[in-house]
Amino acid sequence: MAKDKYDFIQEVLKNHTLSLAQREQILLLTSSEIKRDKKLGNTLEERIKKLEEAVGLIETKDVQEELPSLSEFHDVSALSPGGKAISEKRISEKSVNVKDDNLPTNALPKYIYPENLYKYLFNYNQNPILKSTCHDIDIDELENINSYCETEIYDYEKHLEKILEAFTTHDKLYFAPPKVKSLIRGYLTGKDYYGNTLKGWSTDNIKISWSHPNLLEWASKNKIPPNSSLSYLKEKKIEGFNFDGNISGYGFTSKLFNKRIQTFREIVLHFKSLFHLRAGNSLKSILTNINKSKEYDKKIDFELDEEIFSSNIELFTDVDKLVQAYSKLIELIIDQHNVEQHQKDSKPNVVLSFYEHGKSVCLSIHHTNNKYNKTITDTIKRMGQTYTNLINQQINGVCNLYLRANFGLDGVAFIPLWSQFQVSAHKLEGEESSIGVEHILEFCK
Amino acid sequence: MIYLIDDKKLRQEKDFGWPSEKLVKYKDKIHPIYTLDELQNRAKEIFQRENKVFYHESFLDNSIQNEESAIKRRSLEEFAKKHETFQLVIFSGSKNSRVIKKNIAHLPVAVVYQNLQLFLELYKESQPKLEHLAYGANPKIENELLDKLEKSLLEIEQQPAVINNQSCYFIPSFDKFISNPIKNATIAQFFDEEDDLEMSNFININLSHTKFDNIFIPLCYGNSLSDYNGLRLAAHIRCTYSPNQLSRIIIYGFVGIEYLLQNDYFNILKTKNVFLAPFSKQAFVNTTNISQTPLTIEELPNQIEKLKLVVPQNYEDNHSIVNEWAIYRWATTINTEDDAIKKITQKINSNLYFKYLQTIYPISKNNRLHEDNLKIQTNGKPKILYIDDEAEKGWYEVFCKIFYDVNQFDFEYLGDDFKNQTETQIIDSCLKKVKEYNADLVILDFRLHQNDFNNKDITKITSLEILKKIKKHNPGIQVIIFSATNKVWNLQALQNAGADDFIIKESPDLSTDHEYSKNAINKMVSTISAAFKMSFLKKVYLKIEGIEKLITISNNDIESDFHIRLKSNLSIAFKLLVETKHSAKYFNYAYLQLFQIIEDFSNLSYVFKEETDVYVCVNDKEVLVQQTLSDKWESAISFKDGKYQLQRKEVHIKPEERSRRLDTNFKISAILIFRLGFENSSFLKWKDIYTIRNTKAAHFNLENNLDEKSIYIILDFITNFINPQKQKETNINKGLKVKTFEESLELLKSRYKK
C-alpha cells in the first residue's frame, strides 16, 4: 500500500464527524487494501505474477504448503447433517493420518477460497449500480438510476457506462474464480476477458448481453431500462424487449430452471437466479428439476425432505457450477451402483440434504446403500480423473468437497478431498458400516 | 394487523396503484412502514404473534444496516417459524416464483400488490390465507394454471404455424407469450388488457381498420389466469362495431373446456365461429381449416343473446345499471347530450354488459323522437321540481330537453348535495324546496339515500316520507315517482301514500321491445300532461285550506256541527276532484258537494231564521227579511233583472198560501244583502254559481261539463259567504218593519177565522 494512501486514511479517520459505522467501514476497507497489497507483493514483477496466478494463467507452487494443520480440521468433519453425532463418535486423534506427501497434485489447480466467491457475488448484488442488473426496474429504482447517471430521462448508454465502470471497480476490489467473472462479464458485455465477442454465456449459452446493439436501439427509442418491471411497461404501454419482435432466435429454455426465457427482463431474473439461492429460487427446486429433466429420478430413489433440505437458505454462489458438480456426483453414484453386481436389481438410495453449519452452507449427497469402491489410500493417492475434473471445472473456488464413506475393510473415514485442509483420511470409529458414501459440498459465506 | 414494510413508496403508488389514500381506507388492517427508524420504533408492536409482516427483501439495502440485510431476513423467518400465527411475506422485484411454506411466503412484489386488495377484503371477514396473496381468489386453480402455462410454453412447437390464404391477427399475452406463432400473421401490441375499457380501446385502436379472417386470442392472460380473460375479450370483439366484429375468433389455451364451464363468458364458445384451440401451432392451423359459413350481421343479435350475461357483480348495483341504461336509451331516443350523458355513452360503449345489451337491443333510427313529439299541452306555466341525487348523471339533461328546451316550462332540480346528508336532512330540504319554489309538479326519484338501496322495508324509504310530507303540505301538488323499481309492493305503497303516477326507468329487460324507449317517453309526456291537468288541485287545496281556517272553536252546538259537516263536505269534494283524472263528471259531483255547504250554511239558525217571519242574522242583530201578514206577505228584497235587490215587495196571498217555502236563491240572496252587506245578490258571482248548480252541475253532459274554474268560483264564494268576519251591517236598517201588536192580532184572527 502506497504511503499516500495511508496518509489519506489517517486523515479521514481523524475526522470527528465520522460515525462509528462509517469509521468501521473505512477500517474494513483499509484492512482489505493492506491484505491486497501484501498479496500482490511490492515490486511490479511480483504484482504481475500474483495477478497472473489469480486469473489462473500460470501454475502455482504446491497447494499443500498453505494447508492448515490437522487440529484445525476437527470442526469440519462434523459437516455431515448428522455431523454432531459423527463428531462425538469419531476418535479423530486416534485416527490414522494416511496423508501421502507424494500425492499427484499437478493435475489439480491452486486452491481458491470459496468465501471470496460469496463476497464477490454478495457485493455485486448490493452494489448500488450493479444491482440494477439483478432485478426488475421499478419507478423508484429508475429514479436512482437517473440520479447516479445525472440524467432527467433514462439514458441507456449512460446507464450501461455506469454499470461497466462499476463492474470494473467491483472486479478489482473483490476476488472470484475466473469462470464466475467471465460469466458476469459475458452477461454485461457479451465479450471475454480479452475483448473477444462471446458466442454465449452460462450453460445455456445465452447470446444476449447488456451491451447488445439491439438492446441499445430499443432502450434509446423507448427511454426506459430494458429490464423495466411488467407493471411499469404496462403503464407506459411499451412492449418489453423480447426475443420475438426485437431480436429473433435468442429465446431459449433454461436447462437449470426448465423455463422458457423470452424477454430481456426474464434474462435479468435468470441471471440473478444463477448466483442467489433463496426461497423462490431454492436449490431444492433446482435439483428436483434437474433430477427430472436428466431422469435421475428414474434411476435413483431420492430422499429430499424439507426437514433436512431447507428451501429457504440464502446463499450467493455459482449455481451453474453447483448444479454441474451435483450432476457429476449423481452420475458417479449411478455408475458406481451399476458396477456392483449385487446392486443391479435395486436402485441407489440417495439422501439429499442442504443445511447451514456455522458460517457455511452444506449440500450433502448421501448414497446410503453402497460402499466406496476404493481403499482409503487409493482414494487419497489417486483421486482419479472424475474428481480431478470435478475440482478443476466445478468445485475450486465455489465450494469445498468432503467425502465420508464406508471403505469396506478400511472402515469408515472422512476425507477432505478439496478444501483448505490437507487431503487426508480420518477414520471414524464407531460408525455403522452401512453409512454408505456421502459427498459434502461446503459453501462458505 | 398487517405491517407493510416497503421502502419503495413511489413504486407502491405509481407502479402498483397503492397511494396513501388507498391504504388509509384499510387503516384498521394495514399499516405501511417506509423507513428503518419507523420500523425500529414500532418493532415491539410489529413483532407480535398475531400480526402479519409483508417485508421488502431489500428493505435494509439502502440503510446503515445493509450489511445485515440477509441476517435480518433470517431472523424474521426464524421468528415466523417459532410463531405459526405470525404470517411473514418476503417480496422482491427479483423474485419470479411464488413459494409458501406454512406461514412464510416468498413472492414477487407485483403479485403482492396485485392481490393485496383481495387479501384485505378477506381479512375484514376472516383470516385470509397467504395463498390468496400469492394466487388471488382461486389459489389452487391459479397455481395449477401457472404451472400448465410454463409447461405449455416449453412444449409448444418452435416453428411458426403456416396458414395459407387467410389473414391472421395474433394477440399474444404480455408476459408469457408464444413466440413466433404464425407465419405472416399481424402480431398485436397487447398489454394484457383486462378491464372493459382497456379491451374496448384495444379493439377500437387495433381492429377497426383492417379486416382479418382469423383473430387469435389467449385464453389465460393478465393478473389472474383463472379469470380466463380471453373469453371476455372474444365477447368484446363480437359486441364492438368494427370490420372484425364477425371475424372467426380462435381462443387458444392450455386447459380444456371443463375448466371454463363456470366462467361468466363461457357461452361465447357456443356462438358461431368462435373456437377454443389447444396451445399448439398445429392446432391453430387445424382450427382455421374448420369449414363454417361466415357469421352475418343479421345473425349477430341472436348469437350474442346466447351469452346470457347477467349484471356484472363488480358493478355498483343493479340500480346503477338500469339508471345508466335508461339515460342512454332515452337520451339517444330524444337526441340530447351533455358531458354526463357523454360519459355514460362512453361507458355503454365500453362496458361489456352494456355492449351486449346494445348488440341484442339496438336502437334503430326509426325509433327516435322528434321535438314535436315532446310537446306537452298545458295552460299556464307550471313549475316542475325534479328531486334526484343522481340528476347530474344525465337525467337532468333529458328532462331539461323535454321541459325547458321544448316546452319552456319553469324547471328546477334538487339533489346535488344529498350524498352528504342524512335521510332526515334530505326530507327537510326537499320539503323546504317544494314550499319555496311553490312547485306544481314534483318528479321524485325513488331512492335518494344510500340506505334506500339496502332497505327492504318500503316504509323506511326516504322518498316515501317525502311524498307523504308533500301530500300533507298540499295533496294537490302532483308527485310523480321516478324509479327503476318495478316491484308491485313498492308501487302499491307509493300509490297509497298519494303518488299520482310513475315514470319507470327503462331496465334492460324492458328493452326487448325495440320500441320501448320511444313508447316510454311518449307515455311520460302524457303522464306529465295528465299531471298538469290535475295540478289545479293544488289551488283547490289552498282554497279549501283557507275555508278551513275560518273554522274556530265554538261553544255553539249548531255551529260545531256545521264545522264537522263543512270539513267532511270539503274533503269529499276534494276526493271527488281527484277523481276527475278518470272522468270529468266528478267536477259536477264535487260542485254539488260544495253547493251543499252553501245550503247548509244558509240553514243555520244563527244565520238565517225561517219561522212565520224570516230573519237574517248579522252579528247579534236580526233583520226581518220577509213577514206574513193576514192577506199578504211582505219581502224586503225583490227579484229583478235576474237578481235580488233591496226593494220592498208585497204580494197578496190566499189563506192557503200563507206557509210558503223559501227557495235557496232567496235565502242566499238575503244573506248576501243583509249579512254581507251587498247591494244585490249578484256579488261573489252568486248568480253564476246558482245558475251552474241548476243547469250544468245537475245535468252532466260530456260536451258541456264543468271544470276547475267553476270549482274555484264556488270555493271563493264559500270562503266569503261563511266567513263571520265578512258580516256587514250596511243594510240592517233596510229590512222590514216588524209587525205592530195590532197587526199580529189581526193575523191571528184571520187564521182563527179559518
PDB file of N, CA and C in Angstrom, chain A residues 77-146:
ATOM      1  N   SER A  77     -15.052 -31.924  10.087  1.00  0.00           N
ATOM      2  CA  SER A  77     -15.553 -33.294   9.919  1.00  0.00           C
ATOM      3  C   SER A  77     -16.965 -33.443  10.464  1.00  0.00           C
ATOM      4  N   ALA A  78     -17.428 -32.457  11.138  1.00  0.00           N
ATOM      5  CA  ALA A  78     -18.806 -32.507  11.651  1.00  0.00           C
ATOM      6  C   ALA A  78     -19.791 -31.900  10.650  1.00  0.00           C
ATOM      7  N   LEU A  79     -19.380 -31.776   9.394  1.00  0.00           N
ATOM      8  CA  LEU A  79     -20.213 -31.132   8.385  1.00  0.00           C
ATOM      9  C   LEU A  79     -21.426 -31.918   7.944  1.00  0.00           C
ATOM     10  N   SER A  80     -21.365 -33.232   8.150  1.00  0.00           N
ATOM     11  CA  SER A  80     -22.479 -34.075   7.719  1.00  0.00           C
ATOM     12  C   SER A  80     -23.745 -33.643   8.458  1.00  0.00           C
ATOM     13  N   PRO A  81     -24.938 -33.873   7.851  1.00  0.00           N
ATOM     14  CA  PRO A  81     -26.168 -33.454   8.526  1.00  0.00           C
ATOM     15  C   PRO A  81     -26.264 -34.039   9.915  1.00  0.00           C
ATOM     16  N   GLY A  82     -25.762 -35.240  10.070  1.00  0.00           N
ATOM     17  CA  GLY A  82     -25.726 -35.817  11.417  1.00  0.00           C
ATOM     18  C   GLY A  82     -24.387 -35.507  12.053  1.00  0.00           C
ATOM     19  N   GLY A  83     -23.784 -34.435  11.583  1.00  0.00           N
ATOM     20  CA  GLY A  83     -22.411 -34.068  11.930  1.00  0.00           C
ATOM     21  C   GLY A  83     -22.090 -34.118  13.396  1.00  0.00           C
ATOM     22  N   LYS A  84     -23.016 -33.621  14.164  1.00  0.00           N
ATOM     23  CA  LYS A  84     -22.737 -33.568  15.594  1.00  0.00           C
ATOM     24  C   LYS A  84     -22.487 -34.982  16.134  1.00  0.00           C
ATOM     25  N   ALA A  85     -23.344 -35.915  15.721  1.00  0.00           N
ATOM     26  CA  ALA A  85     -23.199 -37.298  16.184  1.00  0.00           C
ATOM     27  C   ALA A  85     -21.869 -37.881  15.731  1.00  0.00           C
ATOM     28  N   ILE A  86     -21.541 -37.587  14.483  1.00  0.00           N
ATOM     29  CA  ILE A  86     -20.279 -38.116  13.962  1.00  0.00           C
ATOM     30  C   ILE A  86     -19.114 -37.560  14.772  1.00  0.00           C
ATOM     31  N   SER A  87     -19.218 -36.280  15.028  1.00  0.00           N
ATOM     32  CA  SER A  87     -18.162 -35.617  15.754  1.00  0.00           C
ATOM     33  C   SER A  87     -17.942 -36.254  17.116  1.00  0.00           C
ATOM     34  N   GLU A  88     -19.045 -36.613  17.729  1.00  0.00           N
ATOM     35  CA  GLU A  88     -18.932 -37.222  19.054  1.00  0.00           C
ATOM     36  C   GLU A  88     -18.352 -38.635  18.967  1.00  0.00           C
ATOM     37  N   LYS A  89     -18.772 -39.335  17.906  1.00  0.00           N
ATOM     38  CA  LYS A  89     -18.368 -40.739  17.817  1.00  0.00           C
ATOM     39  C   LYS A  89     -16.915 -40.914  17.381  1.00  0.00           C
ATOM     40  N   ARG A  90     -16.530 -40.048  16.452  1.00  0.00           N
ATOM     41  CA  ARG A  90     -15.223 -40.290  15.869  1.00  0.00           C
ATOM     42  C   ARG A  90     -14.105 -40.039  16.880  1.00  0.00           C
ATOM     43  N   ILE A  91     -13.074 -40.739  16.671  1.00  0.00           N
ATOM     44  CA  ILE A  91     -11.942 -40.571  17.590  1.00  0.00           C
ATOM     45  C   ILE A  91     -10.813 -40.038  16.725  1.00  0.00           C
ATOM     46  N   SER A  92     -10.931 -38.786  16.389  1.00  0.00           N
ATOM     47  CA  SER A  92     -10.030 -38.233  15.384  1.00  0.00           C
ATOM     48  C   SER A  92      -8.560 -38.306  15.791  1.00  0.00           C
ATOM     49  N   GLU A  93      -8.305 -38.039  17.055  1.00  0.00           N
ATOM     50  CA  GLU A  93      -6.898 -38.039  17.468  1.00  0.00           C
ATOM     51  C   GLU A  93      -6.280 -39.430  17.321  1.00  0.00           C
ATOM     52  N   LYS A  94      -7.157 -40.446  17.419  1.00  0.00           N
ATOM     53  CA  LYS A  94      -6.631 -41.801  17.302  1.00  0.00           C
ATOM     54  C   LYS A  94      -6.609 -42.255  15.850  1.00  0.00           C
ATOM     55  N   SER A  95      -7.258 -41.453  14.981  1.00  0.00           N
ATOM     56  CA  SER A  95      -7.396 -41.906  13.600  1.00  0.00           C
ATOM     57  C   SER A  95      -6.051 -41.905  12.890  1.00  0.00           C
ATOM     58  N   VAL A  96      -6.057 -42.631  11.834  1.00  0.00           N
ATOM     59  CA  VAL A  96      -4.793 -42.792  11.109  1.00  0.00           C
ATOM     60  C   VAL A  96      -4.700 -41.724  10.045  1.00  0.00           C
ATOM     61  N   ASN A  97      -3.683 -40.972  10.115  1.00  0.00           N
ATOM     62  CA  ASN A  97      -3.487 -39.982   9.079  1.00  0.00           C
ATOM     63  C   ASN A  97      -2.733 -40.641   7.944  1.00  0.00           C
ATOM     64  N   VAL A  98      -3.457 -40.831   6.860  1.00  0.00           N
ATOM     65  CA  VAL A  98      -2.824 -41.542   5.757  1.00  0.00           C
ATOM     66  C   VAL A  98      -2.328 -40.579   4.677  1.00  0.00           C
ATOM     67  N   LYS A  99      -2.140 -39.310   5.087  1.00  0.00           N
ATOM     68  CA  LYS A  99      -1.680 -38.318   4.121  1.00  0.00           C
ATOM     69  C   LYS A  99      -0.367 -38.764   3.486  1.00  0.00           C
ATOM     70  N   ASP A 100      -0.329 -38.658   2.203  1.00  0.00           N
ATOM     71  CA  ASP A 100       0.872 -39.055   1.492  1.00  0.00           C
ATOM     72  C   ASP A 100       1.475 -37.812   0.858  1.00  0.00           C
ATOM     73  N   ASP A 101       2.679 -37.561   1.132  1.00  0.00           N
ATOM     74  CA  ASP A 101       3.325 -36.366   0.601  1.00  0.00           C
ATOM     75  C   ASP A 101       3.554 -36.425  -0.898  1.00  0.00           C
ATOM     76  N   ASN A 102       3.404 -37.627  -1.450  1.00  0.00           N
ATOM     77  CA  ASN A 102       3.662 -37.760  -2.891  1.00  0.00           C
ATOM     78  C   ASN A 102       2.371 -37.760  -3.719  1.00  0.00           C
ATOM     79  N   LEU A 103       1.397 -37.071  -3.241  1.00  0.00           N
ATOM     80  CA  LEU A 103       0.122 -37.014  -3.986  1.00  0.00           C
ATOM     81  C   LEU A 103       0.317 -36.386  -5.355  1.00  0.00           C
ATOM     82  N   PRO A 104      -0.361 -36.884  -6.359  1.00  0.00           N
ATOM     83  CA  PRO A 104      -0.228 -36.303  -7.705  1.00  0.00           C
ATOM     84  C   PRO A 104      -1.041 -35.008  -7.809  1.00  0.00           C
ATOM     85  N   THR A 105      -0.507 -33.973  -7.282  1.00  0.00           N
ATOM     86  CA  THR A 105      -1.261 -32.720  -7.218  1.00  0.00           C
ATOM     87  C   THR A 105      -1.132 -31.864  -8.480  1.00  0.00           C
ATOM     88  N   ASN A 106      -0.243 -32.232  -9.374  1.00  0.00           N
ATOM     89  CA  ASN A 106      -0.013 -31.344 -10.514  1.00  0.00           C
ATOM     90  C   ASN A 106      -1.234 -31.241 -11.441  1.00  0.00           C
ATOM     91  N   ALA A 107      -2.194 -32.195 -11.356  1.00  0.00           N
ATOM     92  CA  ALA A 107      -3.394 -32.119 -12.183  1.00  0.00           C
ATOM     93  C   ALA A 107      -4.445 -31.225 -11.537  1.00  0.00           C
ATOM     94  N   LEU A 108      -4.186 -30.872 -10.325  1.00  0.00           N
ATOM     95  CA  LEU A 108      -5.172 -30.069  -9.599  1.00  0.00           C
ATOM     96  C   LEU A 108      -4.778 -28.590  -9.627  1.00  0.00           C
ATOM     97  N   PRO A 109      -5.773 -27.738  -9.556  1.00  0.00           N
ATOM     98  CA  PRO A 109      -5.461 -26.303  -9.605  1.00  0.00           C
ATOM     99  C   PRO A 109      -5.021 -25.788  -8.240  1.00  0.00           C
ATOM    100  N   LYS A 110      -4.638 -24.536  -8.223  1.00  0.00           N
ATOM    101  CA  LYS A 110      -4.369 -23.893  -6.932  1.00  0.00           C
ATOM    102  C   LYS A 110      -5.717 -23.725  -6.228  1.00  0.00           C
ATOM    103  N   TYR A 111      -5.687 -24.002  -4.960  1.00  0.00           N
ATOM    104  CA  TYR A 111      -6.934 -23.923  -4.182  1.00  0.00           C
ATOM    105  C   TYR A 111      -7.411 -22.465  -4.094  1.00  0.00           C
ATOM    106  N   ILE A 112      -8.647 -22.252  -4.402  1.00  0.00           N
ATOM    107  CA  ILE A 112      -9.227 -20.902  -4.282  1.00  0.00           C
ATOM    108  C   ILE A 112     -10.274 -20.928  -3.171  1.00  0.00           C
ATOM    109  N   TYR A 113     -10.143 -19.993  -2.271  1.00  0.00           N
ATOM    110  CA  TYR A 113     -11.072 -19.956  -1.138  1.00  0.00           C
ATOM    111  C   TYR A 113     -12.495 -19.614  -1.601  1.00  0.00           C
ATOM    112  N   PRO A 114     -13.479 -20.444  -1.279  1.00  0.00           N
ATOM    113  CA  PRO A 114     -14.851 -20.157  -1.747  1.00  0.00           C
ATOM    114  C   PRO A 114     -15.489 -18.945  -1.085  1.00  0.00           C
ATOM    115  N   GLU A 115     -14.942 -18.530   0.093  1.00  0.00           N
ATOM    116  CA  GLU A 115     -15.502 -17.333   0.739  1.00  0.00           C
ATOM    117  C   GLU A 115     -15.468 -16.128  -0.201  1.00  0.00           C
ATOM    118  N   ASN A 116     -14.399 -16.101  -1.027  1.00  0.00           N
ATOM    119  CA  ASN A 116     -14.246 -14.970  -1.951  1.00  0.00           C
ATOM    120  C   ASN A 116     -15.434 -14.871  -2.904  1.00  0.00           C
ATOM    121  N   LEU A 117     -15.880 -16.016  -3.338  1.00  0.00           N
ATOM    122  CA  LEU A 117     -16.987 -16.028  -4.297  1.00  0.00           C
ATOM    123  C   LEU A 117     -18.227 -15.424  -3.654  1.00  0.00           C
ATOM    124  N   TYR A 118     -18.483 -15.850  -2.419  1.00  0.00           N
ATOM    125  CA  TYR A 118     -19.669 -15.342  -1.717  1.00  0.00           C
ATOM    126  C   TYR A 118     -19.600 -13.816  -1.636  1.00  0.00           C
ATOM    127  N   LYS A 119     -18.420 -13.335  -1.218  1.00  0.00           N
ATOM    128  CA  LYS A 119     -18.280 -11.880  -1.056  1.00  0.00           C
ATOM    129  C   LYS A 119     -18.444 -11.170  -2.390  1.00  0.00           C
ATOM    130  N   TYR A 120     -17.847 -11.759  -3.402  1.00  0.00           N
ATOM    131  CA  TYR A 120     -17.900 -11.151  -4.733  1.00  0.00           C
ATOM    132  C   TYR A 120     -19.353 -10.998  -5.194  1.00  0.00           C
ATOM    133  N   LEU A 121     -20.087 -12.084  -5.045  1.00  0.00           N
ATOM    134  CA  LEU A 121     -21.472 -12.070  -5.533  1.00  0.00           C
ATOM    135  C   LEU A 121     -22.385 -11.248  -4.627  1.00  0.00           C
ATOM    136  N   PHE A 122     -22.159 -11.387  -3.322  1.00  0.00           N
ATOM    137  CA  PHE A 122     -22.986 -10.629  -2.381  1.00  0.00           C
ATOM    138  C   PHE A 122     -22.829  -9.132  -2.644  1.00  0.00           C
ATOM    139  N   ASN A 123     -21.579  -8.729  -2.812  1.00  0.00           N
ATOM    140  CA  ASN A 123     -21.342  -7.296  -3.008  1.00  0.00           C
ATOM    141  C   ASN A 123     -21.767  -6.825  -4.397  1.00  0.00           C
ATOM    142  N   TYR A 124     -21.738  -7.715  -5.345  1.00  0.00           N
ATOM    143  CA  TYR A 124     -22.279  -7.366  -6.670  1.00  0.00           C
ATOM    144  C   TYR A 124     -23.768  -7.056  -6.514  1.00  0.00           C
ATOM    145  N   ASN A 125     -24.410  -7.915  -5.789  1.00  0.00           N
ATOM    146  CA  ASN A 125     -25.865  -7.779  -5.587  1.00  0.00           C
ATOM    147  C   ASN A 125     -26.216  -6.529  -4.780  1.00  0.00           C
ATOM    148  N   GLN A 126     -25.312  -6.129  -3.897  1.00  0.00           N
ATOM    149  CA  GLN A 126     -25.584  -4.973  -3.040  1.00  0.00           C
ATOM    150  C   GLN A 126     -25.109  -3.668  -3.674  1.00  0.00           C
ATOM    151  N   ASN A 127     -24.293  -3.782  -4.687  1.00  0.00           N
ATOM    152  CA  ASN A 127     -23.731  -2.571  -5.297  1.00  0.00           C
ATOM    153  C   ASN A 127     -24.843  -1.690  -5.850  1.00  0.00           C
ATOM    154  N   PRO A 128     -24.854  -0.424  -5.464  1.00  0.00           N
ATOM    155  CA  PRO A 128     -25.977   0.448  -5.860  1.00  0.00           C
ATOM    156  C   PRO A 128     -26.210   0.516  -7.370  1.00  0.00           C
ATOM    157  N   ILE A 129     -25.150   0.356  -8.140  1.00  0.00           N
ATOM    158  CA  ILE A 129     -25.318   0.426  -9.606  1.00  0.00           C
ATOM    159  C   ILE A 129     -25.528  -0.973 -10.182  1.00  0.00           C
ATOM    160  N   LEU A 130     -24.691  -1.904  -9.754  1.00  0.00           N
ATOM    161  CA  LEU A 130     -24.761  -3.246 -10.353  1.00  0.00           C
ATOM    162  C   LEU A 130     -26.056  -3.973 -10.006  1.00  0.00           C
ATOM    163  N   LYS A 131     -26.665  -3.586  -8.891  1.00  0.00           N
ATOM    164  CA  LYS A 131     -27.899  -4.286  -8.526  1.00  0.00           C
ATOM    165  C   LYS A 131     -29.002  -4.040  -9.565  1.00  0.00           C
ATOM    166  N   SER A 132     -28.860  -2.975 -10.341  1.00  0.00           N
ATOM    167  CA  SER A 132     -29.879  -2.733 -11.378  1.00  0.00           C
ATOM    168  C   SER A 132     -29.806  -3.777 -12.488  1.00  0.00           C
ATOM    169  N   THR A 133     -28.768  -4.613 -12.451  1.00  0.00           N
ATOM    170  CA  THR A 133     -28.675  -5.685 -13.458  1.00  0.00           C
ATOM    171  C   THR A 133     -29.181  -7.013 -12.877  1.00  0.00           C
ATOM    172  N   CYS A 134     -29.745  -6.944 -11.662  1.00  0.00           N
ATOM    173  CA  CYS A 134     -30.173  -8.191 -10.996  1.00  0.00           C
ATOM    174  C   CYS A 134     -31.679  -8.281 -10.796  1.00  0.00           C
ATOM    175  N   HIS A 135     -32.414  -7.235 -11.090  1.00  0.00           N
ATOM    176  CA  HIS A 135     -33.858  -7.320 -10.868  1.00  0.00           C
ATOM    177  C   HIS A 135     -34.611  -6.353 -11.772  1.00  0.00           C
ATOM    178  N   ASP A 136     -35.925  -6.451 -11.716  1.00  0.00           N
ATOM    179  CA  ASP A 136     -36.788  -5.534 -12.470  1.00  0.00           C
ATOM    180  C   ASP A 136     -36.507  -4.106 -12.042  1.00  0.00           C
ATOM    181  N   ILE A 137     -36.659  -3.202 -12.959  1.00  0.00           N
ATOM    182  CA  ILE A 137     -36.510  -1.791 -12.593  1.00  0.00           C
ATOM    183  C   ILE A 137     -37.901  -1.195 -12.429  1.00  0.00           C
ATOM    184  N   ASP A 138     -38.147  -0.759 -11.214  1.00  0.00           N
ATOM    185  CA  ASP A 138     -39.420  -0.093 -10.961  1.00  0.00           C
ATOM    186  C   ASP A 138     -39.176   1.410 -10.937  1.00  0.00           C
ATOM    187  N   ILE A 139     -40.205   2.153 -10.637  1.00  0.00           N
ATOM    188  CA  ILE A 139     -40.095   3.613 -10.730  1.00  0.00           C
ATOM    189  C   ILE A 139     -39.111   4.188  -9.712  1.00  0.00           C
ATOM    190  N   ASP A 140     -39.032   3.557  -8.531  1.00  0.00           N
ATOM    191  CA  ASP A 140     -38.066   4.013  -7.519  1.00  0.00           C
ATOM    192  C   ASP A 140     -36.638   3.814  -8.016  1.00  0.00           C
ATOM    193  N   GLU A 141     -36.416   2.630  -8.539  1.00  0.00           N
ATOM    194  CA  GLU A 141     -35.072   2.291  -8.997  1.00  0.00           C
ATOM    195  C   GLU A 141     -34.687   3.157 -10.196  1.00  0.00           C
ATOM    196  N   LEU A 142     -35.674   3.449 -11.025  1.00  0.00           N
ATOM    197  CA  LEU A 142     -35.417   4.302 -12.180  1.00  0.00           C
ATOM    198  C   LEU A 142     -34.950   5.687 -11.715  1.00  0.00           C
ATOM    199  N   GLU A 143     -35.550   6.162 -10.645  1.00  0.00           N
ATOM    200  CA  GLU A 143     -35.116   7.462 -10.090  1.00  0.00           C
ATOM    201  C   GLU A 143     -33.664   7.387  -9.618  1.00  0.00           C
ATOM    202  N   ASN A 144     -33.314   6.265  -8.992  1.00  0.00           N
ATOM    203  CA  ASN A 144     -31.929   6.073  -8.547  1.00  0.00           C
ATOM    204  C   ASN A 144     -30.976   6.102  -9.731  1.00  0.00           C
ATOM    205  N   ILE A 145     -31.381   5.367 -10.769  1.00  0.00           N
ATOM    206  CA  ILE A 145     -30.508   5.281 -11.948  1.00  0.00           C
ATOM    207  C   ILE A 145     -30.307   6.683 -12.540  1.00  0.00           C
ATOM    208  N   ASN A 146     -31.416   7.386 -12.712  1.00  0.00           N
ATOM    209  CA  ASN A 146     -31.304   8.740 -13.277  1.00  0.00           C
ATOM    210  C   ASN A 146     -30.460   9.640 -12.391  1.00  0.00           C
TER     211      ASN A 146
END
